[in-house]
Every structure is written in C-alpha cells, then in structure tokens.
mmCIF file of C-alpha atoms in Angstrom:
data_model
loop_
_atom_site.group_PDB
_atom_site.id
_atom_site.type_symbol
_atom_site.label_atom_id
_atom_site.label_comp_id
_atom_site.label_asym_id
_atom_site.label_seq_id
_atom_site.Cartn_x
_atom_site.Cartn_y
_atom_site.Cartn_z
ATOM 1 C CA MET A 79 -7.974 66.098 -110.894
ATOM 2 C CA THR A 80 -7.647 67.128 -114.509
ATOM 3 C CA ALA A 81 -4.173 67.542 -115.983
ATOM 4 C CA ILE A 82 -3.501 70.764 -117.869
ATOM 5 C CA THR A 83 -3.634 69.417 -121.406
ATOM 6 C CA THR A 84 -3.895 71.524 -124.562
ATOM 7 C CA GLU A 85 -7.690 71.116 -124.409
ATOM 8 C CA VAL A 86 -7.827 72.202 -120.757
ATOM 9 C CA SER A 87 -5.576 75.173 -121.559
ATOM 10 C CA SER A 88 -7.948 76.227 -124.352
ATOM 11 C CA ARG A 89 -10.965 75.926 -122.045
ATOM 12 C CA ILE A 90 -9.314 77.949 -119.268
ATOM 13 C CA CYS A 91 -8.173 80.639 -121.717
ATOM 14 C CA GLN A 92 -11.609 80.922 -123.323
ATOM 15 C CA HIS A 93 -13.269 81.226 -119.898
ATOM 16 C CA MET A 94 -10.768 83.811 -118.658
ATOM 17 C CA ASN A 95 -10.951 85.897 -121.849
ATOM 18 C CA GLU A 96 -14.758 85.832 -122.027
ATOM 19 C CA ASP A 97 -15.628 86.165 -118.335
ATOM 20 C CA HIS A 98 -12.562 87.618 -116.626
ATOM 21 C CA SER A 99 -10.765 89.836 -119.150
ATOM 22 C CA ASP A 100 -10.190 92.435 -116.430
ATOM 23 C CA ALA A 101 -8.260 89.826 -114.422
ATOM 24 C CA VAL A 102 -6.122 88.868 -117.435
ATOM 25 C CA LEU A 103 -5.205 92.530 -117.915
ATOM 26 C CA LEU A 104 -4.293 92.819 -114.228
ATOM 27 C CA TYR A 105 -2.041 89.727 -114.513
ATOM 28 C CA ALA A 106 -0.164 91.370 -117.398
ATOM 29 C CA GLN A 107 0.149 94.664 -115.552
ATOM 30 C CA ALA A 108 1.096 93.286 -112.118
ATOM 31 C CA PHE A 109 3.137 90.186 -112.981
ATOM 32 C CA GLY A 110 4.220 90.878 -116.556
ATOM 33 C CA GLY A 111 5.603 94.322 -115.815
ATOM 34 C CA LEU A 112 3.364 95.916 -118.433
ATOM 35 C CA LYS A 113 1.622 98.570 -116.329
ATOM 36 C CA GLU A 114 0.806 100.546 -119.485
ATOM 37 C CA ALA A 115 -1.119 97.622 -121.081
ATOM 38 C CA THR A 116 -4.680 98.546 -122.017
ATOM 39 C CA ALA A 117 -5.944 95.121 -123.156
ATOM 40 C CA ALA A 118 -4.869 91.517 -122.701
ATOM 41 C CA GLN A 119 -5.824 87.990 -123.742
ATOM 42 C CA MET A 120 -4.657 84.721 -122.228
ATOM 43 C CA GLN A 121 -3.236 82.584 -125.040
ATOM 44 C CA ALA A 122 -2.101 79.484 -123.152
ATOM 45 C CA ILE A 123 -1.599 78.087 -119.679
ATOM 46 C CA ASP A 124 0.605 75.180 -118.651
ATOM 47 C CA PRO A 125 1.913 73.878 -115.323
ATOM 48 C CA GLU A 126 4.775 76.413 -115.266
ATOM 49 C CA GLY A 127 3.045 79.602 -116.391
ATOM 50 C CA MET A 128 0.751 81.448 -118.764
ATOM 51 C CA ASP A 129 1.200 83.340 -122.024
ATOM 52 C CA ILE A 130 -0.715 86.589 -122.430
ATOM 53 C CA THR A 131 -0.851 88.911 -125.436
ATOM 54 C CA THR A 132 -1.236 92.553 -124.511
ATOM 55 C CA LEU A 133 -1.867 95.856 -126.210
ATOM 56 C CA VAL A 134 0.714 98.447 -125.159
ATOM 57 C CA ASN A 135 0.752 101.860 -126.864
ATOM 58 C CA GLY A 136 -0.901 100.369 -129.947
ATOM 59 C CA GLU A 137 1.583 97.470 -130.147
ATOM 60 C CA THR A 138 0.848 93.820 -129.446
ATOM 61 C CA LYS A 139 3.294 92.283 -126.973
ATOM 62 C CA LEU A 140 3.509 88.721 -125.677
ATOM 63 C CA VAL A 141 4.359 88.221 -122.019
ATOM 64 C CA ARG A 142 5.124 84.968 -120.208
ATOM 65 C CA ILE A 143 4.175 84.900 -116.529
ATOM 66 C CA ILE A 144 5.763 82.134 -114.466
ATOM 67 C CA PHE A 145 3.799 80.712 -111.527
ATOM 68 C CA ASP A 146 5.321 80.523 -108.046
ATOM 69 C CA HIS A 147 4.937 76.721 -108.159
ATOM 70 C CA VAL A 148 4.290 74.022 -110.757
ATOM 71 C CA LEU A 149 0.550 73.501 -111.119
ATOM 72 C CA LYS A 150 -0.688 69.996 -110.328
ATOM 73 C CA ASP A 151 -3.993 70.151 -112.199
ATOM 74 C CA SER A 152 -6.823 72.408 -113.371
ATOM 75 C CA GLU A 153 -8.133 72.861 -109.813
ATOM 76 C CA ASP A 154 -4.691 74.074 -108.732
ATOM 77 C CA ALA A 155 -4.750 76.459 -111.717
ATOM 78 C CA HIS A 156 -8.124 77.807 -110.574
ATOM 79 C CA HIS A 157 -6.921 78.463 -107.020
ATOM 80 C CA THR A 158 -3.608 79.908 -108.213
ATOM 81 C CA LEU A 159 -5.280 82.332 -110.636
ATOM 82 C CA ILE A 160 -7.628 83.533 -107.889
ATOM 83 C CA ALA A 161 -4.717 84.057 -105.479
ATOM 84 C CA MET A 162 -2.767 85.911 -108.179
ATOM 85 C CA LEU A 163 -5.761 88.150 -108.889
ATOM 86 C CA LYS A 164 -6.006 89.095 -105.214
ATOM 87 C CA GLU A 165 -2.274 89.878 -105.184
ATOM 88 C CA ALA A 166 -2.544 91.882 -108.430
ATOM 89 C CA ARG A 167 -5.377 93.962 -106.984
ATOM 90 C CA VAL A 168 -3.247 94.809 -103.935
ATOM 91 C CA LYS A 169 -0.324 95.780 -106.198
ATOM 92 C CA ALA A 170 -2.644 98.035 -108.234
ATOM 93 C CA GLU A 171 -3.763 100.034 -105.182
#
C-alpha cells in the first residue's frame, strides 16, 4: 500500500497523460462537466480528487474532480480510475 504522496501523484499523472490521455479527456467531459473539451492533462491527484487542465474552445480551463470516496492508497486510485473510466464511457454513449 503506497500513500498518495507528491511523488506518487506525479507518477500517476505522467502515466495517465502518456498512456491514457483519452481516459483523462473522458474524465473531464463526464465528471468535470466540460463536454466540449478537446484535450486534457491530469495535473495532480490526491486522496480527495484530481486536477485536470483542459482545452475548451481554444481556452485552457482547470477542473477539479472529486472522488466518491477518499482514496486509501495508490492501488485504490488505480481501481477508482478504472471504475470512473467505465462510468464515463457509459455516460458518453
């Protein structure tokens, strides 16, 4: 169990932005209320939520997405992000 420290947040964000940028965009659209966002990058994640910068109509906007529970550790973050992605995909249909 690895606590979500600043270093862990940076690692998660780098992984999500490099390997799962489509998921980050879906989070912003589905949970951040920014359906018109065309690009997104995860800036930080902590036990309560995540900060994502988005591109909306040529403007950069920051959105804070609160989780439905306080994350216990990085494994909880992993499972929560997967569950949120599945939910976001359903919302997008």
